Amino acid sequence: MLHSREEQLKAFDRLLTVMDDLREKCPWDRKQTFESLRQNTIEETYELASALIKHDMTDISKELGDVLLHVIFYAKIASETGDFDIADVCNRLCDKLIFRHPHVYGEEAAKNAEDVSKLWEQVKLKEKGGNKTVLAGIPEALPALVKAYRIQDKVTNVGFDWEKREDVWDKVKEEMAEFEAELRAGNQEKAEREFGDLLFAMVNVARLYKLKPDNALEKTNQKFTRRFNYIEQRATEQDRNLKDMTLDEMEALWQEAKKDE
């Protein structure tokens, strides 16, 4: 169900009122701080990311609400100390969006999404209080796979990229050979380093072929989980223990699971 702008604003005002009530009247909500909420915020963000992968609209709506609650919560806490409030959050965001979209609010031109991405990096380097270097602004706590993609995406916006995407395969083969060489040599530390280089090269492959490596891996995680759960379920139905089954028996059930997808 879609709502009018007036209804949307009314719903947002209702959320602010509920947050005021909880902060005043609920012992748990009153006790929370930036630090105590941080881990919950991370968990809620990952739950939203999972819902997005599954494309479950009901779940996405629910998880967006949970993330929004945290935004409102942090702003409420800050308002109590006089540092900022939700209006500051919204206005600073609007100011940043307007500044970073000169092709919408200014005289710059952008014909496609790629032009916009390149323009963003140029604008952010000029932004007051913004990033001073190309790779600044990438959170250190990002998962490594996501961080690798963001690093590559940022440097390509200033021209540091392969001339032809097919050229990346030579780099993948080079990194694979170096990784295999260290495995044969039995050097664990160097093998780990070369494996990292190989993964970084494969992230480049994903980027160049318009794929999101984190999404791709998570979909495979979910697919593997579904199939393995099927094996466990069928084993239970047969009154069998997985540890007592042969690999061939489990593989047969795995193939059954694939047929049901």
Short mmCIF file of N, CA and C in Angstrom, two decimals, residues 36-181:
data_model
loop_
_atom_site.label_atom_id
_atom_site.label_comp_id
_atom_site.label_asym_id
_atom_site.label_seq_id
_atom_site.Cartn_x
_atom_site.Cartn_y
_atom_site.Cartn_z
N SER A 36 26.17 1.13 23.50
CA SER A 36 25.37 -0.07 23.77
C SER A 36 24.53 -0.48 22.56
N LEU A 37 24.20 0.49 21.70
CA LEU A 37 23.37 0.19 20.53
C LEU A 37 24.17 -0.26 19.32
N ARG A 38 25.48 0.01 19.35
CA ARG A 38 26.31 -0.21 18.16
C ARG A 38 26.20 -1.63 17.60
N GLN A 39 26.37 -2.64 18.45
CA GLN A 39 26.35 -4.01 17.97
C GLN A 39 24.97 -4.38 17.40
N ASN A 40 23.92 -3.90 18.06
CA ASN A 40 22.57 -4.16 17.55
C ASN A 40 22.38 -3.53 16.17
N THR A 41 22.96 -2.35 15.99
CA THR A 41 22.85 -1.68 14.69
C THR A 41 23.51 -2.52 13.60
N ILE A 42 24.68 -3.05 13.91
CA ILE A 42 25.39 -3.90 12.95
C ILE A 42 24.54 -5.12 12.60
N GLU A 43 23.96 -5.76 13.61
CA GLU A 43 23.14 -6.95 13.38
C GLU A 43 21.91 -6.61 12.55
N GLU A 44 21.27 -5.49 12.85
CA GLU A 44 20.07 -5.10 12.09
C GLU A 44 20.43 -4.82 10.63
N THR A 45 21.60 -4.24 10.41
CA THR A 45 22.03 -3.94 9.04
C THR A 45 22.24 -5.23 8.25
N TYR A 46 22.84 -6.22 8.90
CA TYR A 46 23.04 -7.51 8.23
C TYR A 46 21.71 -8.22 7.98
N GLU A 47 20.76 -8.08 8.89
CA GLU A 47 19.45 -8.69 8.68
C GLU A 47 18.74 -8.05 7.49
N LEU A 48 18.90 -6.74 7.34
CA LEU A 48 18.35 -6.06 6.17
C LEU A 48 19.03 -6.56 4.89
N ALA A 49 20.36 -6.68 4.94
CA ALA A 49 21.10 -7.16 3.77
C ALA A 49 20.63 -8.55 3.37
N SER A 50 20.35 -9.41 4.35
CA SER A 50 19.86 -10.76 4.06
C SER A 50 18.49 -10.72 3.41
N ALA A 51 17.62 -9.87 3.91
CA ALA A 51 16.27 -9.74 3.33
C ALA A 51 16.34 -9.22 1.90
N LEU A 52 17.28 -8.32 1.64
CA LEU A 52 17.43 -7.78 0.29
C LEU A 52 17.86 -8.87 -0.70
N ILE A 53 18.76 -9.74 -0.26
CA ILE A 53 19.20 -10.84 -1.12
C ILE A 53 18.02 -11.76 -1.46
N LYS A 54 17.17 -12.02 -0.47
CA LYS A 54 16.03 -12.91 -0.66
C LYS A 54 14.89 -12.23 -1.42
N HIS A 55 14.96 -10.91 -1.54
CA HIS A 55 13.94 -10.12 -2.24
C HIS A 55 12.56 -10.34 -1.63
N ASP A 56 12.54 -10.44 -0.32
CA ASP A 56 11.29 -10.63 0.43
C ASP A 56 10.81 -9.25 0.86
N MET A 57 9.79 -8.73 0.16
CA MET A 57 9.35 -7.36 0.38
C MET A 57 8.82 -7.13 1.80
N THR A 58 8.09 -8.10 2.33
CA THR A 58 7.57 -7.96 3.70
C THR A 58 8.72 -7.88 4.69
N ASP A 59 9.70 -8.75 4.51
CA ASP A 59 10.86 -8.76 5.40
C ASP A 59 11.71 -7.50 5.22
N ILE A 60 11.86 -7.05 3.97
CA ILE A 60 12.63 -5.83 3.71
C ILE A 60 12.00 -4.65 4.43
N SER A 61 10.67 -4.54 4.34
CA SER A 61 9.96 -3.45 5.00
C SER A 61 10.18 -3.49 6.51
N LYS A 62 10.11 -4.69 7.07
CA LYS A 62 10.31 -4.86 8.51
C LYS A 62 11.74 -4.47 8.92
N GLU A 63 12.72 -4.96 8.16
CA GLU A 63 14.11 -4.70 8.52
C GLU A 63 14.49 -3.24 8.30
N LEU A 64 13.91 -2.61 7.30
CA LEU A 64 14.14 -1.17 7.11
C LEU A 64 13.64 -0.40 8.33
N GLY A 65 12.51 -0.84 8.88
CA GLY A 65 11.99 -0.21 10.09
C GLY A 65 12.95 -0.34 11.25
N ASP A 66 13.55 -1.52 11.38
CA ASP A 66 14.50 -1.74 12.47
C ASP A 66 15.73 -0.84 12.33
N VAL A 67 16.22 -0.69 11.09
CA VAL A 67 17.37 0.18 10.86
C VAL A 67 16.99 1.64 11.11
N LEU A 68 15.81 2.03 10.65
CA LEU A 68 15.34 3.41 10.86
C LEU A 68 15.20 3.71 12.35
N LEU A 69 14.74 2.73 13.11
CA LEU A 69 14.64 2.92 14.55
C LEU A 69 15.98 3.32 15.14
N HIS A 70 17.05 2.68 14.68
CA HIS A 70 18.37 3.00 15.21
C HIS A 70 18.80 4.41 14.83
N VAL A 71 18.48 4.84 13.63
CA VAL A 71 18.79 6.22 13.22
C VAL A 71 18.08 7.21 14.15
N ILE A 72 16.80 6.97 14.37
CA ILE A 72 16.01 7.83 15.25
C ILE A 72 16.54 7.79 16.69
N PHE A 73 16.92 6.59 17.13
CA PHE A 73 17.42 6.39 18.50
C PHE A 73 18.69 7.20 18.73
N TYR A 74 19.66 7.09 17.80
CA TYR A 74 20.91 7.83 17.95
C TYR A 74 20.66 9.34 17.95
N ALA A 75 19.78 9.79 17.07
CA ALA A 75 19.47 11.21 17.01
C ALA A 75 18.81 11.69 18.29
N LYS A 76 17.94 10.86 18.86
CA LYS A 76 17.28 11.22 20.12
C LYS A 76 18.29 11.35 21.25
N ILE A 77 19.22 10.39 21.34
CA ILE A 77 20.24 10.44 22.38
C ILE A 77 21.08 11.71 22.23
N ALA A 78 21.46 12.05 20.99
CA ALA A 78 22.28 13.23 20.75
C ALA A 78 21.53 14.51 21.07
N SER A 79 20.21 14.49 20.84
CA SER A 79 19.42 15.70 21.13
C SER A 79 19.39 15.99 22.63
N GLU A 80 19.48 14.94 23.43
CA GLU A 80 19.44 15.11 24.88
C GLU A 80 20.70 15.76 25.43
N THR A 81 21.80 15.63 24.67
CA THR A 81 23.05 16.27 25.08
C THR A 81 23.29 17.57 24.33
N GLY A 82 22.35 17.91 23.45
CA GLY A 82 22.45 19.16 22.70
C GLY A 82 23.43 19.12 21.55
N ASP A 83 23.88 17.92 21.12
CA ASP A 83 24.86 17.81 20.04
C ASP A 83 24.21 17.96 18.66
N PHE A 84 23.12 17.25 18.43
CA PHE A 84 22.36 17.37 17.18
C PHE A 84 21.04 16.66 17.37
N ASP A 85 20.12 16.84 16.42
CA ASP A 85 18.86 16.11 16.47
C ASP A 85 18.53 15.59 15.08
N ILE A 86 17.36 14.99 14.91
CA ILE A 86 17.02 14.35 13.65
C ILE A 86 16.93 15.36 12.50
N ALA A 87 16.58 16.62 12.81
CA ALA A 87 16.55 17.65 11.77
C ALA A 87 17.95 17.90 11.21
N ASP A 88 18.95 17.90 12.10
CA ASP A 88 20.34 18.06 11.64
C ASP A 88 20.74 16.90 10.74
N VAL A 89 20.37 15.70 11.14
CA VAL A 89 20.69 14.51 10.35
C VAL A 89 20.11 14.63 8.95
N CYS A 90 18.82 14.98 8.88
CA CYS A 90 18.14 15.08 7.58
C CYS A 90 18.70 16.22 6.74
N ASN A 91 18.92 17.38 7.37
CA ASN A 91 19.40 18.54 6.61
C ASN A 91 20.83 18.35 6.11
N ARG A 92 21.68 17.75 6.93
CA ARG A 92 23.06 17.50 6.49
C ARG A 92 23.07 16.51 5.33
N LEU A 93 22.19 15.51 5.40
CA LEU A 93 22.10 14.54 4.32
C LEU A 93 21.62 15.22 3.04
N CYS A 94 20.59 16.04 3.15
CA CYS A 94 20.07 16.75 1.97
C CYS A 94 21.14 17.65 1.37
N ASP A 95 21.86 18.38 2.22
CA ASP A 95 22.93 19.26 1.73
C ASP A 95 23.98 18.46 0.98
N LYS A 96 24.35 17.31 1.53
CA LYS A 96 25.37 16.47 0.89
C LYS A 96 24.88 15.93 -0.45
N LEU A 97 23.64 15.47 -0.48
CA LEU A 97 23.09 14.92 -1.72
C LEU A 97 23.01 15.97 -2.82
N ILE A 98 22.61 17.18 -2.44
CA ILE A 98 22.52 18.27 -3.42
C ILE A 98 23.91 18.63 -3.94
N PHE A 99 24.89 18.70 -3.01
CA PHE A 99 26.26 19.04 -3.40
C PHE A 99 26.86 17.99 -4.31
N ARG A 100 26.54 16.72 -4.03
CA ARG A 100 27.13 15.61 -4.80
C ARG A 100 26.37 15.29 -6.08
N HIS A 101 25.32 16.02 -6.36
CA HIS A 101 24.56 15.81 -7.60
C HIS A 101 24.48 17.09 -8.42
N PRO A 102 25.65 17.60 -8.83
CA PRO A 102 25.64 18.84 -9.62
C PRO A 102 24.98 18.65 -10.98
N HIS A 103 24.84 17.39 -11.43
CA HIS A 103 24.16 17.11 -12.69
C HIS A 103 22.64 17.22 -12.54
N VAL A 104 22.17 17.27 -11.29
CA VAL A 104 20.74 17.45 -11.02
C VAL A 104 20.47 18.88 -10.54
N TYR A 105 21.31 19.36 -9.61
CA TYR A 105 21.09 20.68 -9.00
C TYR A 105 22.05 21.75 -9.51
N GLY A 106 22.94 21.38 -10.42
CA GLY A 106 23.89 22.35 -10.95
C GLY A 106 23.97 22.27 -12.46
N GLU A 107 25.15 22.56 -12.99
CA GLU A 107 25.31 22.65 -14.43
C GLU A 107 26.14 21.53 -15.03
N GLU A 108 26.57 20.57 -14.19
CA GLU A 108 27.33 19.44 -14.71
C GLU A 108 26.41 18.52 -15.52
N ALA A 109 27.02 17.71 -16.39
CA ALA A 109 26.25 16.77 -17.21
C ALA A 109 26.67 15.35 -16.91
N ALA A 110 25.71 14.46 -16.89
CA ALA A 110 25.97 13.03 -16.70
C ALA A 110 24.96 12.25 -17.52
N LYS A 111 25.47 11.48 -18.49
CA LYS A 111 24.58 10.76 -19.40
C LYS A 111 24.13 9.42 -18.86
N ASN A 112 24.95 8.83 -17.97
CA ASN A 112 24.63 7.49 -17.47
C ASN A 112 25.18 7.32 -16.06
N ALA A 113 24.93 6.13 -15.48
CA ALA A 113 25.35 5.86 -14.10
C ALA A 113 26.86 5.90 -13.95
N GLU A 114 27.59 5.47 -14.99
CA GLU A 114 29.05 5.48 -14.92
C GLU A 114 29.57 6.91 -14.83
N ASP A 115 28.96 7.82 -15.59
CA ASP A 115 29.36 9.23 -15.52
C ASP A 115 29.12 9.79 -14.13
N VAL A 116 27.99 9.39 -13.53
CA VAL A 116 27.65 9.88 -12.19
C VAL A 116 28.68 9.40 -11.17
N SER A 117 29.08 8.12 -11.26
CA SER A 117 30.06 7.57 -10.32
C SER A 117 31.38 8.33 -10.39
N LYS A 118 31.83 8.63 -11.61
CA LYS A 118 33.08 9.37 -11.77
C LYS A 118 32.94 10.79 -11.23
N LEU A 119 31.79 11.39 -11.45
CA LEU A 119 31.54 12.74 -10.97
C LEU A 119 31.54 12.79 -9.45
N TRP A 120 30.95 11.75 -8.82
CA TRP A 120 30.91 11.68 -7.36
C TRP A 120 32.30 11.75 -6.76
N GLU A 121 33.22 10.96 -7.31
CA GLU A 121 34.56 10.92 -6.75
C GLU A 121 35.24 12.28 -6.88
N GLN A 122 35.03 12.97 -8.00
CA GLN A 122 35.62 14.29 -8.19
C GLN A 122 35.02 15.29 -7.21
N VAL A 123 33.70 15.21 -7.02
CA VAL A 123 33.02 16.13 -6.13
C VAL A 123 33.43 15.90 -4.68
N LYS A 124 33.55 14.63 -4.28
CA LYS A 124 33.90 14.31 -2.89
C LYS A 124 35.30 14.80 -2.53
N LEU A 125 36.20 14.82 -3.52
CA LEU A 125 37.55 15.33 -3.25
C LEU A 125 37.54 16.84 -3.02
N LYS A 126 36.53 17.53 -3.59
CA LYS A 126 36.41 18.98 -3.42
C LYS A 126 35.59 19.35 -2.19
N GLU A 127 34.84 18.40 -1.69
CA GLU A 127 33.88 18.67 -0.62
C GLU A 127 34.57 19.15 0.65
N LYS A 128 34.01 20.18 1.27
CA LYS A 128 34.55 20.69 2.52
C LYS A 128 34.42 19.63 3.60
N GLY A 129 35.53 19.28 4.21
CA GLY A 129 35.51 18.25 5.24
C GLY A 129 35.36 16.87 4.67
N GLY A 130 35.47 16.75 3.35
CA GLY A 130 35.27 15.45 2.72
C GLY A 130 36.56 14.67 2.60
N ASN A 131 36.55 13.67 1.73
CA ASN A 131 37.70 12.79 1.57
C ASN A 131 38.87 13.55 0.92
N LYS A 132 40.06 13.39 1.49
CA LYS A 132 41.24 14.07 0.97
C LYS A 132 41.98 13.21 -0.04
N THR A 133 41.76 11.93 -0.05
CA THR A 133 42.38 11.03 -1.01
C THR A 133 41.30 10.14 -1.61
N VAL A 134 41.62 9.50 -2.71
CA VAL A 134 40.64 8.68 -3.42
C VAL A 134 40.09 7.56 -2.55
N LEU A 135 40.96 6.92 -1.77
CA LEU A 135 40.52 5.76 -0.99
C LEU A 135 40.09 6.11 0.43
N ALA A 136 40.13 7.38 0.76
CA ALA A 136 39.63 7.79 2.08
C ALA A 136 38.12 7.60 2.11
N GLY A 137 37.60 7.34 3.28
CA GLY A 137 36.15 7.20 3.40
C GLY A 137 35.65 5.78 3.33
N ILE A 138 36.53 4.83 2.98
CA ILE A 138 36.12 3.42 2.99
C ILE A 138 36.25 2.91 4.42
N PRO A 139 35.15 2.53 5.06
CA PRO A 139 35.21 2.11 6.46
C PRO A 139 36.15 0.92 6.67
N GLU A 140 36.99 1.01 7.67
CA GLU A 140 37.92 -0.09 7.96
C GLU A 140 37.18 -1.36 8.35
N ALA A 141 36.01 -1.21 8.96
CA ALA A 141 35.27 -2.37 9.46
C ALA A 141 34.44 -3.08 8.39
N LEU A 142 34.48 -2.60 7.16
CA LEU A 142 33.72 -3.28 6.11
C LEU A 142 34.20 -4.72 5.95
N PRO A 143 33.30 -5.66 5.66
CA PRO A 143 33.75 -7.02 5.33
C PRO A 143 34.73 -6.97 4.17
N ALA A 144 35.75 -7.83 4.21
CA ALA A 144 36.86 -7.75 3.25
C ALA A 144 36.39 -7.82 1.79
N LEU A 145 35.40 -8.66 1.52
CA LEU A 145 34.93 -8.81 0.14
C LEU A 145 34.29 -7.51 -0.36
N VAL A 146 33.48 -6.90 0.48
CA VAL A 146 32.83 -5.64 0.13
C VAL A 146 33.87 -4.53 0.02
N LYS A 147 34.84 -4.53 0.93
CA LYS A 147 35.88 -3.49 0.91
C LYS A 147 36.71 -3.58 -0.38
N ALA A 148 37.04 -4.79 -0.80
CA ALA A 148 37.82 -4.96 -2.04
C ALA A 148 37.07 -4.36 -3.23
N TYR A 149 35.77 -4.61 -3.29
CA TYR A 149 34.96 -4.07 -4.38
C TYR A 149 34.94 -2.54 -4.34
N ARG A 150 34.79 -1.98 -3.13
CA ARG A 150 34.73 -0.52 -2.99
C ARG A 150 36.07 0.11 -3.37
N ILE A 151 37.18 -0.53 -2.98
CA ILE A 151 38.50 -0.02 -3.35
C ILE A 151 38.63 0.04 -4.86
N GLN A 152 38.29 -1.06 -5.52
CA GLN A 152 38.42 -1.13 -6.97
C GLN A 152 37.48 -0.14 -7.66
N ASP A 153 36.28 0.00 -7.13
CA ASP A 153 35.30 0.90 -7.72
C ASP A 153 35.77 2.34 -7.63
N LYS A 154 36.39 2.69 -6.50
CA LYS A 154 36.86 4.06 -6.33
C LYS A 154 38.02 4.40 -7.26
N VAL A 155 38.99 3.50 -7.38
CA VAL A 155 40.15 3.83 -8.21
C VAL A 155 39.81 3.84 -9.69
N THR A 156 38.82 3.04 -10.08
CA THR A 156 38.45 3.05 -11.50
C THR A 156 37.79 4.36 -11.88
N ASN A 157 37.18 5.04 -10.90
CA ASN A 157 36.52 6.32 -11.18
C ASN A 157 37.51 7.44 -11.48
N VAL A 158 38.78 7.20 -11.19
CA VAL A 158 39.81 8.19 -11.55
C VAL A 158 40.72 7.63 -12.65
N GLY A 159 40.25 6.57 -13.33
CA GLY A 159 40.96 6.05 -14.50
C GLY A 159 41.92 4.92 -14.27
N PHE A 160 42.03 4.42 -13.03
CA PHE A 160 42.96 3.32 -12.75
C PHE A 160 42.22 2.00 -12.93
N ASP A 161 42.25 1.48 -14.15
CA ASP A 161 41.46 0.28 -14.46
C ASP A 161 42.03 -0.39 -15.70
N TRP A 162 41.53 -1.59 -15.99
CA TRP A 162 41.93 -2.31 -17.18
C TRP A 162 41.38 -1.60 -18.42
N GLU A 163 42.16 -1.60 -19.51
CA GLU A 163 41.67 -0.99 -20.75
C GLU A 163 40.52 -1.81 -21.32
N LYS A 164 40.67 -3.14 -21.27
CA LYS A 164 39.60 -4.05 -21.71
C LYS A 164 39.35 -5.04 -20.58
N ARG A 165 38.09 -5.31 -20.30
CA ARG A 165 37.80 -6.18 -19.17
C ARG A 165 38.35 -7.59 -19.36
N GLU A 166 38.49 -8.02 -20.61
CA GLU A 166 39.03 -9.36 -20.86
C GLU A 166 40.46 -9.50 -20.37
N ASP A 167 41.18 -8.38 -20.24
CA ASP A 167 42.57 -8.42 -19.80
C ASP A 167 42.72 -8.92 -18.37
N VAL A 168 41.63 -8.83 -17.59
CA VAL A 168 41.70 -9.22 -16.18
C VAL A 168 41.99 -10.72 -16.03
N TRP A 169 41.62 -11.51 -17.04
CA TRP A 169 41.81 -12.96 -16.91
C TRP A 169 43.29 -13.35 -16.85
N ASP A 170 44.14 -12.58 -17.51
CA ASP A 170 45.57 -12.86 -17.41
C ASP A 170 46.05 -12.67 -15.97
N LYS A 171 45.49 -11.65 -15.30
CA LYS A 171 45.86 -11.40 -13.91
C LYS A 171 45.37 -12.54 -13.02
N VAL A 172 44.15 -13.03 -13.28
CA VAL A 172 43.62 -14.15 -12.50
C VAL A 172 44.52 -15.38 -12.65
N LYS A 173 44.92 -15.68 -13.88
CA LYS A 173 45.79 -16.84 -14.13
C LYS A 173 47.14 -16.66 -13.44
N GLU A 174 47.66 -15.43 -13.49
CA GLU A 174 48.94 -15.15 -12.82
C GLU A 174 48.83 -15.38 -11.32
N GLU A 175 47.77 -14.87 -10.71
CA GLU A 175 47.59 -15.01 -9.26
C GLU A 175 47.34 -16.47 -8.88
N MET A 176 46.61 -17.20 -9.71
CA MET A 176 46.35 -18.61 -9.44
C MET A 176 47.66 -19.40 -9.46
N ALA A 177 48.51 -19.12 -10.44
CA ALA A 177 49.80 -19.82 -10.55
C ALA A 177 50.67 -19.52 -9.33
N GLU A 178 50.69 -18.27 -8.87
CA GLU A 178 51.49 -17.90 -7.71
C GLU A 178 50.95 -18.55 -6.44
N PHE A 179 49.64 -18.64 -6.34
CA PHE A 179 49.02 -19.29 -5.18
C PHE A 179 49.36 -20.78 -5.15
N GLU A 180 49.23 -21.44 -6.30
CA GLU A 180 49.54 -22.87 -6.38
C GLU A 180 51.01 -23.14 -6.07
N ALA A 181 51.87 -22.23 -6.52
CA ALA A 181 53.32 -22.40 -6.27
C ALA A 181 53.61 -22.36 -4.77
#
